[in-house]
Amino acid sequence: MVIPFTDREIERAWRENWSACCKTPRTNAHRLLLFYAVECGLKAVLMRRQEINRSDLCSEISDCQHNINKLLDCLTAGEEWKLPADLKMKPIKGKSRKNDERKFTPGEVNQMWRYGGCCENITDQDLEKKLLEIVKWIEGELRRP
């Protein structure tokens, strides 16, 4: 079950997460807040466009969950804003017979940063840069009447 939030709460979450993630030097905790700022911002834009004032009344929000690319698709924002689709962390090495590959989607970036991981096939800074580009797009969208 998803907890319902109002459009104002979602926009406030966008602003507060965005403000908190702008500290330097950046750590995974800052990047995680950036990820959540983008997620909240995209959901705020979606709700505004659909003239919906509660998140539980927007089926796309529950369908997309944390997946930034799916949210961008719902907003028909364009391919240039999307995060890379096939992300990887370094394999787990240890006592198992093989290295365990760790692939994840744009909807799982939050997990990677939450637990202290780093991307292997794109730098965290490049992934962060992509999220910052999306932030600029969101700012423009939320300024519109």
mmCIF file of C-alpha atoms in Angstrom:
data_model
loop_
_atom_site.group_PDB
_atom_site.id
_atom_site.type_symbol
_atom_site.label_atom_id
_atom_site.label_comp_id
_atom_site.label_asym_id
_atom_site.label_seq_id
_atom_site.Cartn_x
_atom_site.Cartn_y
_atom_site.Cartn_z
ATOM 1 C CA MET A 1 0.000 0.000 0.000
ATOM 2 C CA VAL A 2 1.229 3.461 -0.875
ATOM 3 C CA ILE A 3 0.753 6.328 1.561
ATOM 4 C CA PRO A 4 -1.095 9.172 -0.181
ATOM 5 C CA PHE A 5 0.544 12.599 -0.319
ATOM 6 C CA THR A 6 -0.800 15.915 -1.540
ATOM 7 C CA ASP A 7 0.694 17.797 -4.447
ATOM 8 C CA ARG A 8 1.984 20.421 -1.991
ATOM 9 C CA GLU A 9 3.707 17.773 0.142
ATOM 10 C CA ILE A 10 5.343 16.237 -2.934
ATOM 11 C CA GLU A 11 6.590 19.656 -4.120
ATOM 12 C CA ARG A 12 7.880 20.471 -0.616
ATOM 13 C CA ALA A 13 9.728 17.114 -0.559
ATOM 14 C CA TRP A 14 11.252 18.028 -3.920
ATOM 15 C CA ARG A 15 12.490 21.389 -2.607
ATOM 16 C CA GLU A 16 13.775 20.056 0.728
ATOM 17 C CA ASN A 17 15.605 17.053 -0.773
ATOM 18 C CA TRP A 18 17.076 19.277 -3.477
ATOM 19 C CA SER A 19 18.287 21.784 -0.884
ATOM 20 C CA ALA A 20 19.804 19.091 1.340
ATOM 21 C CA CYS A 21 21.683 17.333 -1.444
ATOM 22 C CA CYS A 22 23.552 20.442 -2.609
ATOM 23 C CA LYS A 23 26.288 20.265 0.017
ATOM 24 C CA THR A 24 29.890 19.569 -0.909
ATOM 25 C CA PRO A 25 31.851 17.399 -0.860
ATOM 26 C CA ARG A 26 29.175 14.984 -2.000
ATOM 27 C CA THR A 27 28.742 11.552 -0.500
ATOM 28 C CA ASN A 28 26.328 8.758 -1.319
ATOM 29 C CA ALA A 29 23.959 10.244 1.264
ATOM 30 C CA HIS A 30 23.855 13.508 -0.720
ATOM 31 C CA ARG A 31 23.418 11.603 -3.980
ATOM 32 C CA LEU A 32 20.578 9.620 -2.446
ATOM 33 C CA LEU A 33 18.788 12.840 -1.544
ATOM 34 C CA LEU A 34 19.406 14.089 -5.079
ATOM 35 C CA PHE A 35 17.817 10.906 -6.427
ATOM 36 C CA TYR A 36 14.782 11.405 -4.180
ATOM 37 C CA ALA A 37 14.584 15.088 -5.113
ATOM 38 C CA VAL A 38 14.403 14.114 -8.792
ATOM 39 C CA GLU A 39 11.834 11.411 -8.055
ATOM 40 C CA CYS A 40 9.649 13.833 -6.074
ATOM 41 C CA GLY A 41 10.095 16.565 -8.674
ATOM 42 C CA LEU A 42 9.021 14.291 -11.518
ATOM 43 C CA LYS A 43 6.004 13.143 -9.527
ATOM 44 C CA ALA A 44 5.109 16.765 -8.749
ATOM 45 C CA VAL A 45 5.267 17.629 -12.460
ATOM 46 C CA LEU A 46 3.140 14.591 -13.294
ATOM 47 C CA MET A 47 0.505 15.525 -10.707
ATOM 48 C CA ARG A 48 0.458 19.136 -11.880
ATOM 49 C CA ARG A 49 0.038 18.162 -15.523
ATOM 50 C CA GLN A 50 -2.806 15.819 -14.665
ATOM 51 C CA GLU A 51 -4.330 18.360 -12.271
ATOM 52 C CA ILE A 52 -4.299 15.767 -9.493
ATOM 53 C CA ASN A 53 -3.736 16.893 -5.914
ATOM 54 C CA ARG A 54 -3.164 13.483 -4.276
ATOM 55 C CA SER A 55 -0.504 10.958 -5.187
ATOM 56 C CA ASP A 56 -2.809 7.984 -4.631
ATOM 57 C CA LEU A 57 -5.057 9.295 -7.401
ATOM 58 C CA CYS A 58 -2.212 9.152 -9.928
ATOM 59 C CA SER A 59 -1.814 5.551 -11.130
ATOM 60 C CA GLU A 60 1.494 6.334 -12.855
ATOM 61 C CA ILE A 61 3.098 7.128 -9.503
ATOM 62 C CA SER A 62 2.417 3.668 -8.119
ATOM 63 C CA ASP A 63 3.274 2.049 -11.469
ATOM 64 C CA CYS A 64 6.641 3.822 -11.760
ATOM 65 C CA GLN A 65 7.625 3.691 -8.083
ATOM 66 C CA HIS A 66 11.284 4.859 -7.954
ATOM 67 C CA ASN A 67 12.060 4.407 -11.650
ATOM 68 C CA ILE A 68 13.207 7.790 -12.942
ATOM 69 C CA ASN A 69 13.125 6.615 -16.571
ATOM 70 C CA LYS A 70 9.541 5.392 -16.311
ATOM 71 C CA LEU A 71 8.498 8.707 -14.768
ATOM 72 C CA LEU A 72 10.237 10.541 -17.615
ATOM 73 C CA ASP A 73 8.357 8.318 -20.083
ATOM 74 C CA CYS A 74 5.039 9.201 -18.432
ATOM 75 C CA LEU A 75 5.943 12.860 -18.869
ATOM 76 C CA THR A 76 7.112 12.330 -22.474
ATOM 77 C CA ALA A 77 10.230 14.256 -21.478
ATOM 78 C CA GLY A 78 12.487 12.728 -24.117
ATOM 79 C CA GLU A 79 15.273 10.195 -24.269
ATOM 80 C CA GLU A 80 18.039 12.725 -23.568
ATOM 81 C CA TRP A 81 16.987 12.988 -19.910
ATOM 82 C CA LYS A 82 17.041 9.267 -19.176
ATOM 83 C CA LEU A 83 19.534 7.502 -16.948
ATOM 84 C CA PRO A 84 21.497 4.609 -18.492
ATOM 85 C CA ALA A 85 19.304 1.517 -18.583
ATOM 86 C CA ASP A 86 21.874 -1.147 -17.724
ATOM 87 C CA LEU A 87 23.765 -0.187 -14.610
ATOM 88 C CA LYS A 88 26.284 -2.353 -12.765
ATOM 89 C CA MET A 89 28.177 -2.442 -9.512
ATOM 90 C CA LYS A 90 31.408 -4.363 -9.020
ATOM 91 C CA PRO A 91 30.723 -8.078 -8.600
ATOM 92 C CA ILE A 92 30.721 -9.542 -5.111
ATOM 93 C CA LYS A 93 33.872 -11.538 -4.516
ATOM 94 C CA GLY A 94 34.076 -14.011 -1.752
ATOM 95 C CA LYS A 95 33.528 -17.588 -0.780
ATOM 96 C CA SER A 96 30.940 -18.366 -3.427
ATOM 97 C CA ARG A 97 32.067 -20.361 -6.431
ATOM 98 C CA LYS A 98 31.601 -17.434 -8.775
ATOM 99 C CA ASN A 99 31.564 -13.674 -8.733
ATOM 100 C CA ASP A 100 28.027 -12.495 -8.239
ATOM 101 C CA GLU A 101 27.184 -9.920 -10.847
ATOM 102 C CA ARG A 102 25.208 -6.919 -9.590
ATOM 103 C CA LYS A 103 23.090 -5.306 -12.267
ATOM 104 C CA PHE A 104 20.404 -2.782 -11.430
ATOM 105 C CA THR A 105 17.905 -0.483 -13.089
ATOM 106 C CA PRO A 106 17.329 3.277 -12.880
ATOM 107 C CA GLY A 107 14.608 2.389 -10.369
ATOM 108 C CA GLU A 108 17.196 0.840 -8.056
ATOM 109 C CA VAL A 109 19.830 3.604 -7.979
ATOM 110 C CA ASN A 110 18.450 4.628 -4.599
ATOM 111 C CA GLN A 111 19.314 1.191 -3.191
ATOM 112 C CA MET A 112 22.867 1.353 -4.517
ATOM 113 C CA TRP A 113 23.551 4.721 -2.898
ATOM 114 C CA ARG A 114 21.569 3.934 0.264
ATOM 115 C CA TYR A 115 23.830 0.970 0.999
ATOM 116 C CA GLY A 116 27.076 2.696 0.034
ATOM 117 C CA GLY A 117 27.587 1.191 -3.417
ATOM 118 C CA CYS A 118 29.267 2.693 -6.459
ATOM 119 C CA CYS A 119 28.536 2.230 -10.128
ATOM 120 C CA GLU A 120 31.052 0.273 -12.154
ATOM 121 C CA ASN A 121 30.036 1.092 -15.727
ATOM 122 C CA ILE A 122 29.383 4.820 -15.173
ATOM 123 C CA THR A 123 30.921 7.015 -12.495
ATOM 124 C CA ASP A 124 28.726 8.160 -9.638
ATOM 125 C CA GLN A 125 29.640 11.709 -10.644
ATOM 126 C CA ASP A 126 28.330 11.111 -14.193
ATOM 127 C CA LEU A 127 25.128 9.611 -12.826
ATOM 128 C CA GLU A 128 24.834 12.576 -10.470
ATOM 129 C CA LYS A 129 25.417 14.958 -13.399
ATOM 130 C CA LYS A 130 22.556 13.308 -15.295
ATOM 131 C CA LEU A 131 20.255 13.755 -12.286
ATOM 132 C CA LEU A 132 21.279 17.415 -12.071
ATOM 133 C CA GLU A 133 20.278 17.867 -15.720
ATOM 134 C CA ILE A 134 16.854 16.439 -14.859
ATOM 135 C CA VAL A 135 16.658 18.887 -11.921
ATOM 136 C CA LYS A 136 16.992 21.809 -14.347
ATOM 137 C CA TRP A 137 14.195 20.382 -16.480
ATOM 138 C CA ILE A 138 11.962 19.926 -13.389
ATOM 139 C CA GLU A 139 12.640 23.502 -12.260
ATOM 140 C CA GLY A 140 11.439 24.778 -15.621
ATOM 141 C CA GLU A 141 8.348 22.595 -15.529
ATOM 142 C CA LEU A 142 7.379 23.620 -11.988
ATOM 143 C CA ARG A 143 7.787 27.332 -12.828
ATOM 144 C CA ARG A 144 5.059 27.080 -15.447
ATOM 145 C CA PRO A 145 1.599 28.221 -14.366
#
